[in-house]
mmCIF file with all atom_site columns, C-alpha atoms in Angstrom:
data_model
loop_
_atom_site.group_PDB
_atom_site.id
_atom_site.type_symbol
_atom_site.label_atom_id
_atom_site.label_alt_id
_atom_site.label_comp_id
_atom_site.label_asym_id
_atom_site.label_entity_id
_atom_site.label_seq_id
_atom_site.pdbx_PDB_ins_code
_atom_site.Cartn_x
_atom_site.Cartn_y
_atom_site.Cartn_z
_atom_site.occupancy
_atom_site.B_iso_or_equiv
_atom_site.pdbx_formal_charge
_atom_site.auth_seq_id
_atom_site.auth_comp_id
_atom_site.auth_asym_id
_atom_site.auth_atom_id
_atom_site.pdbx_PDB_model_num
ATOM 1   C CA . UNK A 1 1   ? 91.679  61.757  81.814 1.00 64.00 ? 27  UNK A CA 1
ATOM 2   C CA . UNK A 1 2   ? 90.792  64.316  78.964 1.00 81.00 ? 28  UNK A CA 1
ATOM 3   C CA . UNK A 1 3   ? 93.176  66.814  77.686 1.00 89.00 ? 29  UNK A CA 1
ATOM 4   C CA . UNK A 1 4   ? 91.695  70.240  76.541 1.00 87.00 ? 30  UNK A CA 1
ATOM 5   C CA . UNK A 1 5   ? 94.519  70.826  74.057 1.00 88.00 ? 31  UNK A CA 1
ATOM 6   C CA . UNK A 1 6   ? 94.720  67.697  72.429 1.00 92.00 ? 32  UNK A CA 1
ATOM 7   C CA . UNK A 1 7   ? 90.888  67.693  72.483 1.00 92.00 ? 33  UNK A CA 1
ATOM 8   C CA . UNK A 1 8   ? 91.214  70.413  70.550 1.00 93.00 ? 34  UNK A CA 1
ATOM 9   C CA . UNK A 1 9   ? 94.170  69.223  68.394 1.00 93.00 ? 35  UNK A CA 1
ATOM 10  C CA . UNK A 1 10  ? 92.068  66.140  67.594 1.00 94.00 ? 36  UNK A CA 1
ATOM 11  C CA . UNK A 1 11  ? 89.103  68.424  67.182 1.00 94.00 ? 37  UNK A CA 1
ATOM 12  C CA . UNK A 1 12  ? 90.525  70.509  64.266 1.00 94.00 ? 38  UNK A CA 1
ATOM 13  C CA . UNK A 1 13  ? 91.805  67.082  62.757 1.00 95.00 ? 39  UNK A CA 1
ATOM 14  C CA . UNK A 1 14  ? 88.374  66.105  62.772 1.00 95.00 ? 40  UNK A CA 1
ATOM 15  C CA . UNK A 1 15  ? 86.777  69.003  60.796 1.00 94.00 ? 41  UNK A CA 1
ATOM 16  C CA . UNK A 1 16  ? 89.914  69.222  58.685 1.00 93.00 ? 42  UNK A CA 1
ATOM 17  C CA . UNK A 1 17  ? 89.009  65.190  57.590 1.00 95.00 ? 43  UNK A CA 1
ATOM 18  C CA . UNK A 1 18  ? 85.544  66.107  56.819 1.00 93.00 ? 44  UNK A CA 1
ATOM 19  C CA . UNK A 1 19  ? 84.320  65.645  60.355 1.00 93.00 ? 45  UNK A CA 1
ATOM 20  C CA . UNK A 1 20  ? 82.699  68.730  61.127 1.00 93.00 ? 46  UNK A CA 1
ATOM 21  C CA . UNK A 1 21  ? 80.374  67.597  63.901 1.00 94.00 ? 47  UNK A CA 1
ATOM 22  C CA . UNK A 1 22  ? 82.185  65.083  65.911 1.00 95.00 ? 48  UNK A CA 1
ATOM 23  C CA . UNK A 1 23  ? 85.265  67.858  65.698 1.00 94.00 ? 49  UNK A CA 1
ATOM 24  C CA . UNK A 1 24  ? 82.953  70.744  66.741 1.00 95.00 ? 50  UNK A CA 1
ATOM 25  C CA . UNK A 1 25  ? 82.210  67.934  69.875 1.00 95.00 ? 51  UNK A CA 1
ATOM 26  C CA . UNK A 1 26  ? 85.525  67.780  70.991 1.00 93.00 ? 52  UNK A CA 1
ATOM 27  C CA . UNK A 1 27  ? 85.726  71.021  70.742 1.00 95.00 ? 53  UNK A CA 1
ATOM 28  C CA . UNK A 1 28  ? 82.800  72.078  72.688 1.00 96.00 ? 54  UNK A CA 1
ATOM 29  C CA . UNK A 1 29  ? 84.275  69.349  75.345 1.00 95.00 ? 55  UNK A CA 1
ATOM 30  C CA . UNK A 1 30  ? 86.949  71.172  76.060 1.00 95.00 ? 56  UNK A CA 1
ATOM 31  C CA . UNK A 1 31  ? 85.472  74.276  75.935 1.00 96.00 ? 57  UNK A CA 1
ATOM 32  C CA . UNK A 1 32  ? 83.542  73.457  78.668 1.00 95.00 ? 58  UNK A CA 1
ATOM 33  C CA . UNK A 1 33  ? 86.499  72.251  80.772 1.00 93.00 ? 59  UNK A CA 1
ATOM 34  C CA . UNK A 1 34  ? 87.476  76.196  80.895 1.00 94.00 ? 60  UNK A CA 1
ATOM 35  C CA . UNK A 1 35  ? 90.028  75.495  78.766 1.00 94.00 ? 61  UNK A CA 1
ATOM 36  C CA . UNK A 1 36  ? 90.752  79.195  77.357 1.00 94.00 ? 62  UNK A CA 1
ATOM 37  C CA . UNK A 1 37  ? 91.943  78.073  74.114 1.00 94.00 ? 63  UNK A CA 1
ATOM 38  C CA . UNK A 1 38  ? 89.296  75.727  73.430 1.00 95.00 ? 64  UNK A CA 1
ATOM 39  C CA . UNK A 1 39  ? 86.801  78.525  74.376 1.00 96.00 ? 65  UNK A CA 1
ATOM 40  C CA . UNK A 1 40  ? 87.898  80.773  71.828 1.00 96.00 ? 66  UNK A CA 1
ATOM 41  C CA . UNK A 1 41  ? 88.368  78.141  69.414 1.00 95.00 ? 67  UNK A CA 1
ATOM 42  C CA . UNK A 1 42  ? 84.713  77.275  69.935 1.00 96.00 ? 68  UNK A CA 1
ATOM 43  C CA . UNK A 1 43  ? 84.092  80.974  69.341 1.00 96.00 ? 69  UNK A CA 1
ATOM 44  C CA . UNK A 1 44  ? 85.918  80.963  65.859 1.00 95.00 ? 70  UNK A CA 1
ATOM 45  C CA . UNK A 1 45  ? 83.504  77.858  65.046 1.00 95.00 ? 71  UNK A CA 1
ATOM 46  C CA . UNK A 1 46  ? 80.426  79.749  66.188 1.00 96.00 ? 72  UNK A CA 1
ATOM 47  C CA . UNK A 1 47  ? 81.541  83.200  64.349 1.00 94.00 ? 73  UNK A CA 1
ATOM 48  C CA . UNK A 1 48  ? 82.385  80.925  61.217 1.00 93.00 ? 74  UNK A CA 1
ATOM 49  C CA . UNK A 1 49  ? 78.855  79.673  61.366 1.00 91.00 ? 75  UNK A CA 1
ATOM 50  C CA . UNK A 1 50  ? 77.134  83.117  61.419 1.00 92.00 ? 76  UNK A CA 1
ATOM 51  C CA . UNK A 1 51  ? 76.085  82.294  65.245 1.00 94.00 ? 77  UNK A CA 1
ATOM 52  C CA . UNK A 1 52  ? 75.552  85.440  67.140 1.00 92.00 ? 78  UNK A CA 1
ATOM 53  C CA . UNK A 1 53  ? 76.745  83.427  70.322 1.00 94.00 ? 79  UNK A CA 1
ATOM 54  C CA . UNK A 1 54  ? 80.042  83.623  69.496 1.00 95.00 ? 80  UNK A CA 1
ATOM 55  C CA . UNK A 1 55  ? 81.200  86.760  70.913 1.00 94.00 ? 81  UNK A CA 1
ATOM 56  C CA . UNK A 1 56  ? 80.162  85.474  74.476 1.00 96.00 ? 82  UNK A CA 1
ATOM 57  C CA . UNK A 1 57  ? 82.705  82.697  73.674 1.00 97.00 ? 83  UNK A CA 1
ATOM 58  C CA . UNK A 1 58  ? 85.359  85.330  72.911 1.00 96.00 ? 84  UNK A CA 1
ATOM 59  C CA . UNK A 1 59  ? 84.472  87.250  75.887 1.00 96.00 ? 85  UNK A CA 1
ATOM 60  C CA . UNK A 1 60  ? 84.857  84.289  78.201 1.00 97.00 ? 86  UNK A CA 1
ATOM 61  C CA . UNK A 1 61  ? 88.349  83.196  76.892 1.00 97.00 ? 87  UNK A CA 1
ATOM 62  C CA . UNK A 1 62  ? 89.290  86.933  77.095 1.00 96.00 ? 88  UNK A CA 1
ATOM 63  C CA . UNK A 1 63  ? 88.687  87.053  80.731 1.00 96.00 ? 89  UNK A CA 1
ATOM 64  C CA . UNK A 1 64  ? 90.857  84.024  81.138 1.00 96.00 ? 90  UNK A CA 1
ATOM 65  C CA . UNK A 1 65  ? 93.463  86.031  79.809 1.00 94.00 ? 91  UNK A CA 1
ATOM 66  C CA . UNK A 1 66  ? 93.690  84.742  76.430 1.00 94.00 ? 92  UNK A CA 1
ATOM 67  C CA . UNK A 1 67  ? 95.283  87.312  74.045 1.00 93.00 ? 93  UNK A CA 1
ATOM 68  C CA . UNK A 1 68  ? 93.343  85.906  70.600 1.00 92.00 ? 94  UNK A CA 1
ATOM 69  C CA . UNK A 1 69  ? 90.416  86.409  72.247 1.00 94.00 ? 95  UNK A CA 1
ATOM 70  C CA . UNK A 1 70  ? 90.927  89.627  73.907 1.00 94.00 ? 96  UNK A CA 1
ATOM 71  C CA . UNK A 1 71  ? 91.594  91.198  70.249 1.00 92.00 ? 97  UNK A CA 1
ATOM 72  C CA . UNK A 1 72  ? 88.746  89.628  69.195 1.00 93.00 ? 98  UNK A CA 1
ATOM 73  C CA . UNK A 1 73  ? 86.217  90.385  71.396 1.00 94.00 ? 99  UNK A CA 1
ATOM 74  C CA . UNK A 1 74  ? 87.135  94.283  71.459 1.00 92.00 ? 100 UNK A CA 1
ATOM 75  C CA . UNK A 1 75  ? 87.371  94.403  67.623 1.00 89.00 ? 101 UNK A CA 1
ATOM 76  C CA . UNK A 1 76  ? 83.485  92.922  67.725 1.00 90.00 ? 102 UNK A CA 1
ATOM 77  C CA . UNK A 1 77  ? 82.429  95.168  70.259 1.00 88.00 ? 103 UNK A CA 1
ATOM 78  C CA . UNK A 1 78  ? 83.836  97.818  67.630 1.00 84.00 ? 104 UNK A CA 1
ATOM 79  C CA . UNK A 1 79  ? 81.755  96.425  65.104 1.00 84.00 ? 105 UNK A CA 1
ATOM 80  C CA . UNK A 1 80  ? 78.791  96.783  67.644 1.00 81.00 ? 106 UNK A CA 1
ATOM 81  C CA . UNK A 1 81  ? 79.753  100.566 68.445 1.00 75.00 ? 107 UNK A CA 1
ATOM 82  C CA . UNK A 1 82  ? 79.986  101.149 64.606 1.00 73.00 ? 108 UNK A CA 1
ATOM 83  C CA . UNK A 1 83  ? 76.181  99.272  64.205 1.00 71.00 ? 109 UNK A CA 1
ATOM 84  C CA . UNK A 1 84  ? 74.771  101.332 66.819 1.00 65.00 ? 110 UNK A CA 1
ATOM 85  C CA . UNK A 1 85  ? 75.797  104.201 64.043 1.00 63.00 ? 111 UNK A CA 1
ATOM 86  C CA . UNK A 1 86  ? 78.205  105.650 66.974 1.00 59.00 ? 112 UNK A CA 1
ATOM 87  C CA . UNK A 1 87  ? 81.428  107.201 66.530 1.00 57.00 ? 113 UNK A CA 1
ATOM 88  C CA . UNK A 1 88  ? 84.375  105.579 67.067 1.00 55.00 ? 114 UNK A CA 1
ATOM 89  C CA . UNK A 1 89  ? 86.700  107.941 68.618 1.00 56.00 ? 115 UNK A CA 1
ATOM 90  C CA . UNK A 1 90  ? 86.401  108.804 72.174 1.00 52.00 ? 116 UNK A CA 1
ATOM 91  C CA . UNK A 1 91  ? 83.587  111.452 73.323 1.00 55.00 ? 117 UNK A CA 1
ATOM 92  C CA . UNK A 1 92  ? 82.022  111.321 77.312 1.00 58.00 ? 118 UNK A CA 1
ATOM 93  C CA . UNK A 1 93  ? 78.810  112.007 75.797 1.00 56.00 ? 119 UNK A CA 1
ATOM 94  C CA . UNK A 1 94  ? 78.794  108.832 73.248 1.00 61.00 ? 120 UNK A CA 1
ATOM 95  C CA . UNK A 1 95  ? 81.138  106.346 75.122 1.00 69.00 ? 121 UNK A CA 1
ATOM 96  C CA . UNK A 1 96  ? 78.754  103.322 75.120 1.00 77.00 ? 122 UNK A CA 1
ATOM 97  C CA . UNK A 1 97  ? 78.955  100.081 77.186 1.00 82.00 ? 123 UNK A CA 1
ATOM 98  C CA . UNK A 1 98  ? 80.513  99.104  73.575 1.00 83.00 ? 124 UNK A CA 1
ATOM 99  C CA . UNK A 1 99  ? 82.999  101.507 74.024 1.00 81.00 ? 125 UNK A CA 1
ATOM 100 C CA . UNK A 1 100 ? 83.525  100.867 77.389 1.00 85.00 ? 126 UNK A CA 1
ATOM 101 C CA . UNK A 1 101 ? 84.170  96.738  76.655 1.00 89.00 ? 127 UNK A CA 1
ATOM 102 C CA . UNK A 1 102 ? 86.628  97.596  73.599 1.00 88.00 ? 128 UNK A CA 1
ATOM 103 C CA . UNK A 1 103 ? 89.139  99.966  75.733 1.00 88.00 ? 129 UNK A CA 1
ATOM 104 C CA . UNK A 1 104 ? 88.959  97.124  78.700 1.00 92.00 ? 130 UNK A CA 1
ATOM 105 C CA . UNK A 1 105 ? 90.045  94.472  76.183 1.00 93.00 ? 131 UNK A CA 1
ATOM 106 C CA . UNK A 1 106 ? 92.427  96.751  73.668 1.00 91.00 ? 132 UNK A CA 1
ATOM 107 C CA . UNK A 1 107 ? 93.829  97.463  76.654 1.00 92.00 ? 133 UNK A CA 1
ATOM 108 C CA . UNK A 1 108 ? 94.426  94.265  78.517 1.00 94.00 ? 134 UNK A CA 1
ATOM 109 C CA . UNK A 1 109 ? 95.555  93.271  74.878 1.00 92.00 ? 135 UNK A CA 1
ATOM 110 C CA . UNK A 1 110 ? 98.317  96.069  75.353 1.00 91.00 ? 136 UNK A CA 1
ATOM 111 C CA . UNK A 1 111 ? 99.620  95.541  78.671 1.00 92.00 ? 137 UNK A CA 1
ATOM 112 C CA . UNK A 1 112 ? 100.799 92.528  77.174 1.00 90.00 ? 138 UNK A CA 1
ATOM 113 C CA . UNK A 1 113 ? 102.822 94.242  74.640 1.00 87.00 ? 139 UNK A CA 1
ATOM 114 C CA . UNK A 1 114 ? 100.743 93.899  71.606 1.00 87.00 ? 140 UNK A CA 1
ATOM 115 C CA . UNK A 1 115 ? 101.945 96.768  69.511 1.00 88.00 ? 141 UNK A CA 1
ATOM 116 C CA . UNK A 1 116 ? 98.609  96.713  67.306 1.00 89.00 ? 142 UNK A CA 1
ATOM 117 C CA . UNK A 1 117 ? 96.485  96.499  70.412 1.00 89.00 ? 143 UNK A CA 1
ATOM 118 C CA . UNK A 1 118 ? 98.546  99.066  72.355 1.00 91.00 ? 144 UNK A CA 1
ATOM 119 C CA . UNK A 1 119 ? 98.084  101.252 68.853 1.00 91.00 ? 145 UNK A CA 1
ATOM 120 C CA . UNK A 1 120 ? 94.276  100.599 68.511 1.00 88.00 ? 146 UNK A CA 1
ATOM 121 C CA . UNK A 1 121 ? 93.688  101.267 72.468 1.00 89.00 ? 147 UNK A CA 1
ATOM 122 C CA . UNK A 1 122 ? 95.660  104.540 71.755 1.00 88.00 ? 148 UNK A CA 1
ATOM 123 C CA . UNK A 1 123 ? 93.008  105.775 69.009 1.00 84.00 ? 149 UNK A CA 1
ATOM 124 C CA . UNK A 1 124 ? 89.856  105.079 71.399 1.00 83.00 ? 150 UNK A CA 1
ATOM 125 C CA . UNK A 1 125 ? 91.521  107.304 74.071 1.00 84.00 ? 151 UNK A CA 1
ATOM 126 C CA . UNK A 1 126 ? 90.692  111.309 74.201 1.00 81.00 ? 152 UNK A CA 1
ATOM 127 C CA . UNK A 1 127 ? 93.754  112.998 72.794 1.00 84.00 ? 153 UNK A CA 1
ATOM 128 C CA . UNK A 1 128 ? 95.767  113.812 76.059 1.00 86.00 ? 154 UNK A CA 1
ATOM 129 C CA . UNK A 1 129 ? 99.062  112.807 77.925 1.00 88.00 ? 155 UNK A CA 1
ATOM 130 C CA . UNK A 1 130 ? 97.757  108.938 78.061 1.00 88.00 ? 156 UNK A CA 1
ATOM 131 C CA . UNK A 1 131 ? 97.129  109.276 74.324 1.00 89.00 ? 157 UNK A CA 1
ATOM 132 C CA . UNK A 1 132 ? 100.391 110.748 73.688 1.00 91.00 ? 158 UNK A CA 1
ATOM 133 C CA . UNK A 1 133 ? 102.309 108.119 76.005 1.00 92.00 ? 159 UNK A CA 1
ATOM 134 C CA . UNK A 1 134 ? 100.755 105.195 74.557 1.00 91.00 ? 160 UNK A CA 1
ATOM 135 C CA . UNK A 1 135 ? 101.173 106.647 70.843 1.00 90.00 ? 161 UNK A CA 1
ATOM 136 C CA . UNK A 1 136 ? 105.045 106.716 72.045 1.00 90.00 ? 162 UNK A CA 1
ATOM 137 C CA . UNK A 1 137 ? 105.067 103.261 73.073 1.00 92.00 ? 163 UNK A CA 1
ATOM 138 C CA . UNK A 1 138 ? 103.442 101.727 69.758 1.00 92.00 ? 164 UNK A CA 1
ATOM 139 C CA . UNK A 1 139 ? 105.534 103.847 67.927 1.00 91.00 ? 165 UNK A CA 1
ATOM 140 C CA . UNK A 1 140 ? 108.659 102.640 69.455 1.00 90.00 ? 166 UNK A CA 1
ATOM 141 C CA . UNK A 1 141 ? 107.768 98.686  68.612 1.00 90.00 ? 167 UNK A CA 1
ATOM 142 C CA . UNK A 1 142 ? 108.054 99.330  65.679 1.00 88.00 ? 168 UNK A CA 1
ATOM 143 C CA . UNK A 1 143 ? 104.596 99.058  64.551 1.00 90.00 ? 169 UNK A CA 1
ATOM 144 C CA . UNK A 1 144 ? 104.072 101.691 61.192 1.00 90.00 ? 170 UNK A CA 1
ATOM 145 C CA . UNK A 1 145 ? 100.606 103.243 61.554 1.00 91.00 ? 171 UNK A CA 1
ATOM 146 C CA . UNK A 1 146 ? 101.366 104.232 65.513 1.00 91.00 ? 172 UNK A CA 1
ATOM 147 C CA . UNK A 1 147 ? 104.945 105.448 63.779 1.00 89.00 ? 173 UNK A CA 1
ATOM 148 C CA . UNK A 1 148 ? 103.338 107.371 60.811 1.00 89.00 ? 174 UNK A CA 1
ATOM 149 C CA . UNK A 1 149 ? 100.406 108.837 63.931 1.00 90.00 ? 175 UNK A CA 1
ATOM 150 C CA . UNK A 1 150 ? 103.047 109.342 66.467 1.00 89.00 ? 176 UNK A CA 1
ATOM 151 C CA . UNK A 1 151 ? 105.307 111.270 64.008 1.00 90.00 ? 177 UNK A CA 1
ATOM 152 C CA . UNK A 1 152 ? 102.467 114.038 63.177 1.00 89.00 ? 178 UNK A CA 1
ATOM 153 C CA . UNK A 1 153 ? 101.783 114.528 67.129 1.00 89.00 ? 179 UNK A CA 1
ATOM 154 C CA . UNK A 1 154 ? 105.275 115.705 67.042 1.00 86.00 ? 180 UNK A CA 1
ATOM 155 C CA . UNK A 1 155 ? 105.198 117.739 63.982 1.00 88.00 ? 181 UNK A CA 1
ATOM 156 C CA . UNK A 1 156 ? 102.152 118.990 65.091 1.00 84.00 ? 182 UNK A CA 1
ATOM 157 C CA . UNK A 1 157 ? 103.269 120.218 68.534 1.00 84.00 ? 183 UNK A CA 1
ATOM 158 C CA . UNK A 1 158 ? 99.543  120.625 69.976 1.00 83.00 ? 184 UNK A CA 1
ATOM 159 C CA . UNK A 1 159 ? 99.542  117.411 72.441 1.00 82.00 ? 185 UNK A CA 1
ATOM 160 C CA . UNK A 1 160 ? 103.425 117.601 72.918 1.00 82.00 ? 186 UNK A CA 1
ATOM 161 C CA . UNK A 1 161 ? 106.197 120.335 72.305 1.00 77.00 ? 187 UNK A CA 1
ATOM 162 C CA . UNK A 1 162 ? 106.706 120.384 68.439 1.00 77.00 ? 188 UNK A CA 1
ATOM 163 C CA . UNK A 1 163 ? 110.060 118.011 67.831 1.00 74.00 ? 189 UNK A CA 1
ATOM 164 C CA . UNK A 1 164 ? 110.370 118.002 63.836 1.00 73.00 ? 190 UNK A CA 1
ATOM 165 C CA . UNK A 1 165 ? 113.403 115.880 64.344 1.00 77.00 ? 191 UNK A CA 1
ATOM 166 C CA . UNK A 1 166 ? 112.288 113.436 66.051 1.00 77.00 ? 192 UNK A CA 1
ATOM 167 C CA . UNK A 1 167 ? 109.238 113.331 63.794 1.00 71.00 ? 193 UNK A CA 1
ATOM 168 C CA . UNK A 1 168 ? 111.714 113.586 60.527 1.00 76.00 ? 194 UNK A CA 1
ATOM 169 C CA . UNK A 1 169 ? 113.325 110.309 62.115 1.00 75.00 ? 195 UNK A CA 1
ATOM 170 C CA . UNK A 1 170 ? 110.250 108.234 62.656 1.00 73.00 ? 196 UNK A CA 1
ATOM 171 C CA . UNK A 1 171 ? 109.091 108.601 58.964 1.00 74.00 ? 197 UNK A CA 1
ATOM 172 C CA . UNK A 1 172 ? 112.735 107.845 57.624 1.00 76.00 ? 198 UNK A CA 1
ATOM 173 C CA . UNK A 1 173 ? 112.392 104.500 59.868 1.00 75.00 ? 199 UNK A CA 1
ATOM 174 C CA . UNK A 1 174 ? 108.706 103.906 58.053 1.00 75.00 ? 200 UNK A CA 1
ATOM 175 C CA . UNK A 1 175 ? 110.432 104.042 54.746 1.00 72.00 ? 201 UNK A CA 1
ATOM 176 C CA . UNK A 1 176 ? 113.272 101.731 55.496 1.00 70.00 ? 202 UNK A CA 1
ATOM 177 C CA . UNK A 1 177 ? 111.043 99.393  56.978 1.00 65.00 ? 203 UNK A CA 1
#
């Protein structure tokens, strides 16, 4: 009986021994078991090779919860948002099916405590009480950027009553950091 992880295993072994093809076959094998790891690591092949197919392989792990994947697949739906010469932030008028795919996925990313997913789902959502609360929660893992953001929301007291303390106490935590 095959085993999708140590098809994959013996996959990379392959291609790392100057097998690309045969490794690229177990690969694909396991892939097509459903295996979510083996789908997005067929998707890293495929995105390594220039083929445009790849993102459908991201897409598929992603919806069988794999977190890799996820990231991927809403960073590349970005990327499409930011071909389509749209802007990034969040606007009704603008959001795109693009749009629409990277908040689903940043934010699947998030619920499972990602603090640069939770941070980069944060940044596609209007500035408002969600915005705020998930700029908090970023923040508070620790990660810089959503540290550096969240400290100016409270400086700036327009989304949230001004607290210059608090803010004065996230940016001495960046600098110790």
């Amino acid at each position: 009986k095959e085993f999708p992880p140590a098809m994959i295993e013996y996959g990379k072994y392959l291609i790392n021994h100057n097998n690309e093809i045969l490794g690229e076959e177990y690969i694909k094998k396991a892939a097509d078991k459903g295996d979510s790891g083996a789908i997005f690591e067929y998707g890293e092949i495929l995105n390594n090779r220039n083929d445009e197919n790849f993102i459908d392989y991201y897409k598929k792990s992603a919806m069988k919860g794999n977190i890799c994947s996820m990231v991927k697949y809403a960073i590349n739906m970005l990327k499409i948002v930011s071909n389509e010469k749209k802007s990034l932030l969040y606007s009704e008028e603008i959001l795109t099916e693009s749009h629409k795919e990277a908040l689903c996925y940043f934010k699947k990313a998030a619920d499972k405590g990602i603090s640069q997913c939770i941070y980069f789902y944060c940044i596609l959502l209007p500035k408002n009480d969600d915005y705020v609360k998930f700029m908090r929660i970023a923040a508070n893992t620790g990660y810089v950027p959503a540290m550096n953001l969240y400290a100016e929301i409270l400086q700036d007291g327009k989304l949230v009553p001004a607290d210059l303390e608090e803010a004065i106490i996230k940016w001495l935590l960046i600098k110790v950091m």
